[in-house]
XYZ file of C-alpha atoms in Angstrom:
438
model
C 13.638 -12.622 -19.622
C 11.363 -15.644 -19.594
C 9.904 -17.576 -22.501
C 6.295 -17.082 -21.324
C 3.659 -15.978 -23.859
C 3.876 -12.484 -25.410
C 0.080 -12.293 -25.862
C -1.293 -10.823 -22.610
C -4.540 -12.785 -22.924
C -2.571 -16.016 -22.595
C -1.538 -15.510 -18.980
C -4.033 -13.034 -17.556
C -6.260 -15.737 -16.011
C -3.331 -17.476 -14.327
C -2.036 -14.162 -12.992
C -5.443 -13.278 -11.558
C -5.888 -16.742 -10.049
C -2.500 -16.560 -8.321
C -3.285 -13.126 -6.881
C -6.669 -14.320 -5.560
C -4.903 -17.187 -3.784
C -2.912 -14.687 -1.739
C -5.247 -13.597 1.067
C -4.987 -9.821 1.433
C -8.185 -9.271 3.426
C -8.460 -5.752 4.819
C -10.620 -5.555 7.954
C -10.085 -1.837 8.382
C -8.168 -2.297 11.631
C -4.988 -3.999 12.776
C -6.275 -7.468 11.899
C -5.650 -9.175 8.596
C -2.611 -10.508 6.724
C -1.653 -7.257 4.987
C -0.471 -6.933 1.412
C 3.230 -7.766 1.796
C 3.062 -11.251 0.266
C 1.079 -10.015 -2.735
C 3.392 -7.024 -3.153
C 6.438 -9.290 -3.219
C 4.676 -11.515 -5.757
C 3.973 -8.524 -8.034
C 7.562 -7.314 -7.672
C 8.797 -10.764 -8.710
C 6.518 -10.790 -11.774
C 7.907 -7.432 -12.850
C 11.481 -8.465 -12.106
C 11.073 -11.553 -14.316
C 10.772 -9.287 -17.356
C 13.440 -6.820 -16.284
C 11.327 -4.131 -14.606
C 12.718 -2.923 -11.288
C 10.215 -2.063 -8.587
C 10.272 -0.683 -5.063
C 8.248 -1.711 -2.021
C 6.913 0.913 0.373
C 5.628 -0.271 3.741
C 3.611 2.215 5.793
C 3.220 -0.247 8.672
C 4.429 -3.840 9.069
C 2.774 -5.838 6.298
C 0.961 -2.868 4.696
C 2.916 -2.750 1.467
C 2.617 -0.977 -1.884
C 4.644 -1.536 -5.069
C 5.860 1.171 -7.476
C 7.801 0.766 -10.722
C 8.807 3.063 -13.572
C 8.394 1.751 -17.110
C 8.631 3.037 -20.648
C 9.311 6.539 -21.818
C 11.683 7.852 -24.462
C 13.195 11.338 -24.789
C 10.573 13.500 -26.457
C 8.235 10.501 -26.594
C 5.212 12.146 -24.976
C 3.723 15.620 -25.027
C 1.290 14.754 -22.233
C 3.557 13.978 -19.278
C 3.641 10.677 -17.437
C 0.752 8.239 -17.014
C -0.010 6.483 -13.720
C -1.567 3.004 -13.963
C -2.734 1.940 -10.517
C -4.506 -0.933 -8.822
C -4.866 -2.057 -5.222
C -3.777 -5.344 -3.694
C -6.122 -5.564 -0.704
C -9.618 -7.060 -0.738
C -12.575 -6.949 1.621
C -12.989 -9.999 3.895
C -15.026 -13.044 2.862
C -16.789 -15.694 4.968
C -16.039 -19.063 3.387
C -19.263 -20.632 4.710
C -21.307 -18.157 2.619
C -19.640 -19.062 -0.677
C -20.110 -21.901 -3.170
C -16.296 -22.146 -3.426
C -13.387 -21.288 -1.164
C -13.099 -17.496 -1.691
C -9.303 -17.738 -1.844
C -9.072 -20.798 -4.096
C -9.029 -19.008 -7.448
C -11.190 -21.812 -8.827
C -12.254 -21.812 -12.477
C -15.796 -23.118 -12.841
C -18.493 -22.734 -15.512
C -16.384 -20.280 -17.492
C -15.748 -17.997 -14.504
C -12.771 -17.374 -12.253
C -14.110 -17.312 -8.695
C -12.658 -15.678 -5.615
C -12.412 -12.595 -3.465
C -10.855 -9.909 -5.630
C -11.936 -11.395 -8.960
C -13.961 -8.214 -9.547
C -12.466 -5.817 -6.984
C -9.794 -5.616 -8.167
C -7.259 -8.330 -8.773
C -8.773 -8.702 -12.223
C -7.356 -5.314 -13.236
C -4.064 -6.000 -11.441
C -3.770 -9.142 -13.563
C -4.696 -7.341 -16.801
C -2.120 -4.668 -16.111
C 0.602 -7.175 -15.245
C -0.202 -9.375 -18.247
C -0.049 -6.463 -20.672
C 3.111 -4.954 -19.215
C 4.901 -8.312 -19.126
C 3.911 -9.177 -22.706
C 4.937 -5.800 -24.059
C 8.211 -5.805 -22.150
C 9.115 -9.240 -23.546
C 8.387 -8.224 -27.116
C 10.014 -4.799 -26.864
C 6.730 -2.899 -27.278
C 7.459 -0.403 -24.529
C 5.358 2.792 -24.639
C 7.064 6.033 -25.580
C 5.129 7.707 -22.800
C 6.650 7.270 -19.316
C 4.456 4.980 -17.236
C 4.358 4.643 -13.451
C 2.989 1.299 -12.266
C 1.500 1.328 -8.798
C -0.092 -1.497 -6.762
C -1.308 -0.159 -3.441
C -2.212 -1.258 0.056
C -5.325 -0.327 2.029
C -7.632 0.997 -0.712
C -10.575 -0.877 0.828
C -10.204 1.164 4.025
C -9.743 4.543 2.353
C -6.155 4.218 1.122
C -4.704 5.941 4.191
C -1.941 3.318 4.544
C -1.346 3.006 0.811
C -2.012 5.687 -1.809
C -2.137 8.467 0.760
C 1.301 7.514 2.070
C 2.712 7.438 -1.466
C 1.285 10.884 -2.222
C 2.461 12.426 1.034
C 5.820 10.679 1.543
C 6.954 9.364 -1.853
C 5.601 11.907 -4.313
C 8.897 11.744 -6.228
C 7.757 8.360 -7.580
C 4.714 10.091 -9.079
C 6.480 13.196 -10.331
C 5.524 14.154 -13.862
C 2.333 12.069 -13.969
C -0.444 14.184 -15.430
C -3.065 11.462 -15.906
C -4.053 8.305 -14.035
C -6.016 5.174 -14.910
C -7.330 2.766 -12.290
C -10.268 0.520 -11.460
C -14.067 0.342 -11.820
C -14.618 1.397 -15.398
C -14.734 -0.047 -18.883
C -17.138 -2.853 -17.970
C -20.204 -3.466 -20.096
C -23.907 -3.328 -19.318
C -26.596 -4.342 -21.782
C -29.441 -1.917 -22.451
C -32.107 -2.762 -25.027
C -29.811 -5.296 -26.643
C -26.807 -2.946 -26.922
C -23.650 -3.198 -24.866
C -22.678 0.084 -23.209
C -19.180 0.287 -21.752
C -19.068 2.542 -18.700
C -15.787 4.413 -18.235
C -15.373 5.982 -14.825
C -14.870 9.728 -15.210
C -16.063 10.892 -11.792
C -16.505 9.767 -8.187
C -18.741 10.895 -5.393
C -17.135 12.396 -2.350
C -17.014 10.373 0.846
C -18.292 11.383 4.270
C -17.992 8.540 6.755
C -19.448 10.141 9.862
C -19.929 9.281 13.535
C -23.048 10.696 15.202
C -23.042 10.955 18.993
C -26.071 11.733 21.153
C -25.710 12.372 24.875
C -28.400 12.307 27.535
C -29.114 11.538 31.176
C -28.259 8.056 32.399
C -30.803 6.319 34.586
C -32.825 3.259 35.480
C -34.648 1.633 32.573
C -37.872 1.412 34.577
C -38.218 5.179 35.100
C -39.399 8.081 32.959
C -36.469 9.672 31.132
C -37.101 12.374 28.535
C -33.391 12.906 27.928
C -32.678 9.460 26.471
C -29.624 9.423 24.164
C -30.784 6.230 22.436
C -34.182 7.698 21.540
C -32.649 10.950 20.304
C -30.118 9.151 18.138
C -32.608 6.599 16.816
C -34.942 9.355 15.647
C -32.118 11.102 13.813
C -30.953 7.865 12.163
C -34.521 7.113 11.065
C -34.828 10.562 9.461
C -31.543 10.074 7.603
C -32.518 6.618 6.371
C -35.934 7.762 5.134
C -34.808 10.948 3.382
C -35.382 11.141 -0.382
C -32.480 13.076 -1.875
C -33.304 15.062 -5.042
C -31.973 14.065 -8.463
C -28.914 16.020 -9.579
C -27.308 15.252 -12.972
C -23.569 15.812 -13.261
C -21.820 16.054 -16.668
C -20.790 12.379 -16.802
C -24.267 11.144 -15.962
C -25.915 13.549 -18.384
C -23.758 12.032 -21.130
C -24.483 8.460 -20.102
C -28.224 8.967 -19.752
C -28.343 10.803 -23.071
C -26.940 7.644 -24.688
C -29.614 5.547 -22.971
C -32.247 8.086 -23.943
C -31.240 7.701 -27.596
C -31.850 3.948 -27.323
C -35.169 4.531 -25.564
C -36.283 7.230 -27.985
C -36.544 10.043 -25.449
C -34.525 12.963 -24.185
C -32.800 12.457 -20.832
C -33.985 14.873 -18.129
C -33.868 14.971 -14.325
C -37.532 13.983 -14.355
C -37.001 10.706 -16.268
C -33.461 10.004 -15.017
C -34.586 7.301 -12.602
C -36.550 5.512 -15.333
C -33.522 5.610 -17.657
C -31.277 4.250 -14.902
C -33.673 1.308 -14.486
C -32.826 0.329 -18.084
C -29.515 -0.955 -16.680
C -31.167 -3.763 -14.703
C -28.991 -4.887 -11.803
C -26.504 -2.066 -12.408
C -29.264 0.390 -11.447
C -28.432 -0.182 -7.762
C -25.107 1.560 -8.368
C -26.170 4.062 -11.029
C -29.255 5.042 -9.049
C -26.905 6.240 -6.322
C -24.982 8.597 -8.616
C -27.855 10.809 -9.682
C -28.276 12.070 -6.116
C -26.451 12.458 -2.821
C -26.869 9.487 -0.481
C -26.467 8.802 3.216
C -26.985 5.334 4.675
C -26.929 4.469 8.400
C -24.582 1.504 8.841
C -23.700 1.053 12.538
C -25.371 1.630 15.932
C -23.888 1.341 19.419
C -25.350 2.134 22.844
C -25.741 0.744 26.318
C -24.340 -2.137 28.316
C -27.350 -3.532 30.218
C -31.044 -3.830 29.423
C -32.258 -1.951 32.503
C -29.746 0.924 32.282
C -30.416 3.965 30.086
C -26.964 4.956 28.803
C -25.657 8.505 28.762
C -24.317 8.155 25.229
C -25.312 6.526 21.931
C -23.401 6.511 18.644
C -24.176 5.744 15.036
C -22.108 5.670 11.865
C -23.415 6.765 8.495
C -21.917 6.369 5.030
C -22.492 9.628 3.193
C -21.601 10.160 -0.473
C -21.987 13.492 -2.222
C -21.897 14.437 -5.894
C -19.249 16.716 -7.387
C -20.478 20.268 -6.857
C -23.053 19.300 -4.234
C -21.028 18.938 -1.020
C -22.498 22.034 0.644
C -26.027 20.821 -0.100
C -25.200 17.428 1.378
C -23.902 18.719 4.707
C -26.616 21.344 5.066
C -29.320 18.728 4.514
C -27.640 16.282 6.882
C -27.443 18.887 9.641
C -31.183 19.493 9.301
C -31.944 15.768 9.407
C -29.739 15.161 12.443
C -31.179 18.078 14.416
C -29.889 19.747 17.541
C -27.904 18.092 20.304
C -26.096 15.460 18.211
C -22.389 15.757 17.489
C -21.247 14.993 13.928
C -17.637 13.848 13.601
C -15.834 12.900 10.367
C -14.217 9.461 10.320
C -13.113 9.894 6.699
C -13.866 12.907 4.519
C -12.651 12.731 0.916
C -13.443 14.993 -1.996
C -15.378 14.069 -5.138
C -13.845 14.493 -8.559
C -14.852 14.665 -12.196
C -12.712 14.543 -15.337
C -14.174 15.713 -18.677
C -14.502 12.714 -20.978
C -12.571 14.138 -23.893
C -9.008 14.425 -25.118
C -6.378 11.907 -26.107
C -6.801 9.480 -23.215
C -10.594 9.304 -23.510
C -10.298 8.787 -27.254
C -7.800 5.966 -26.693
C -10.155 4.187 -24.287
C -13.081 4.509 -26.672
C -11.136 3.327 -29.724
C -9.565 0.370 -27.930
C -12.991 -0.872 -26.793
C -14.643 -0.391 -30.178
C -11.775 -2.188 -31.910
C -12.725 -5.336 -29.968
C -16.505 -4.706 -29.859
C -17.436 -2.515 -32.867
C -21.210 -2.353 -32.270
C -20.921 -1.164 -28.670
C -21.471 2.258 -27.105
C -18.847 3.866 -24.851
C -19.859 6.534 -22.335
C -18.554 8.036 -19.074
C -20.243 7.516 -15.735
C -19.942 8.644 -12.143
C -18.970 5.961 -9.616
C -20.784 5.644 -6.291
C -17.842 4.331 -4.293
C -14.311 5.603 -3.877
C -10.928 4.583 -5.246
C -7.309 5.585 -4.814
C -7.881 8.218 -7.510
C -9.026 10.539 -4.705
C -5.473 10.547 -3.345
C -3.583 10.667 -6.636
C -5.666 13.601 -7.849
C -4.177 15.669 -5.027
C -1.077 15.817 -7.231
C -3.091 17.313 -10.083
C -3.712 14.195 -12.188
C -6.767 13.813 -14.403
C -8.242 10.400 -13.574
C -10.282 7.638 -15.169
C -11.386 4.128 -14.240
C -10.738 1.707 -17.094
C -10.620 -2.025 -16.351
C -12.328 -3.278 -19.553
C -14.629 -6.295 -19.302
C -17.162 -7.572 -21.857
C -19.839 -9.139 -19.679
C -22.849 -11.401 -20.299
C -26.152 -9.541 -20.377
C -27.580 -11.708 -17.583
C -24.676 -11.217 -15.130
C -25.556 -8.938 -12.204
C -22.028 -7.581 -12.162
C -22.356 -4.717 -9.688
C -23.754 -7.124 -7.064
C -20.395 -8.942 -7.093
C -18.454 -5.967 -5.702
C -17.855 -6.965 -2.060
C -20.489 -9.669 -2.584
C -20.728 -13.404 -2.062
C -19.503 -15.673 -4.896
C -17.472 -12.898 -6.506
C -16.388 -14.048 -9.961
C -15.357 -12.784 -13.384
C -15.835 -14.484 -16.778
C -12.614 -15.979 -18.083
C -13.259 -14.599 -21.566
C -13.896 -11.149 -20.066
C -10.430 -11.176 -18.502
C -8.907 -12.130 -21.842
C -10.957 -9.439 -23.583
C -9.749 -6.874 -21.046
C -6.113 -7.777 -21.597
C -6.497 -7.350 -25.371
C -8.297 -4.014 -24.997
C -5.771 -2.654 -22.516
C -2.931 -3.714 -24.795
C -4.522 -1.700 -27.618
C -5.023 1.211 -25.237
C -1.311 1.376 -24.466
C -0.603 1.658 -28.195
C -2.297 5.050 -28.143
C -1.453 6.653 -24.822
């Protein structure tokens, strides 16, 4: 055991800074440094306080960490709890940033760097709380599985998916899971609302392929693959998907409606979402299915009409609305274009009630009594999609009390990613309280 502080808020910033300084950029291919160095660092931090961990490497350098912690005979009626975060980050171009994205610099009350928001902040909170509690003997009665994964930013296929499919014994007995992208605050009409992730959209990363007749660019060609594909992509990009309110978003918008003095309905949902300011770019995407064209590829010479053109689209569908999504997409694409799944993952939704939800709400309100806590549906995807295959109820809970003028959702995968130092400390205190009740 070390003599480091037993208050998790005392070391959470240093832990996050050190993790940011380890470049774990995930390019979605064979490039990049991998997560091995960060995984070894996490294993060392756990070992320092007497927690044994194991490293699982799906490919050279693509490394996840798992450890078992806590638990007493008869100590929990709810089964085990999985606490999970990922070690990889999306790439960053240093020339675009005000600071070196892997410097972990503290400036103007913020910790800057790639991963400060997504999601080395939560990794650091989790490590700080576990280390502090282990030192002081405050180990939860409930058995806890700690998991720090590889490859989440590319779908988790080399990280969480491998653990679920090849090392499920490490996750045996876990009935609930808590991970990233929830518990952060937004300010609406002067009130802080903490958004706890209780649902995720499904993912449909798709490749569209149009085929036609190759020929000379100077001649008439009514079987042009580029033209056919471009028209389909334009229809997809211009489509207005209808509003659909899922249980989590009905609850969240009802809370906003109370502040605005009106009942939340599908008809005013978009106006209520706009109350969130910058966060509306994310929340506006979770009251409907979405499909955004992201990549185009065709041809090899300006005067040659190619026989094939491809596009990639990023489709996300709401829980309960997958069939509607694919039926609409097929109509938009039209005939003669092949649709192939690059990654197809299911949506999920967990009712925001029960012991775990109550613990999250109480731990936040203990630190911020005048706030509102509500569930929401997240537009992106996390490793929860894989862990839920083992039957776990899932939430996203990485608590952060944020300034009203911070456009927080723009920092996910964005330039100048940063997190307030006091928000990290707040999160460590809240998560420590949360573990008292799980």
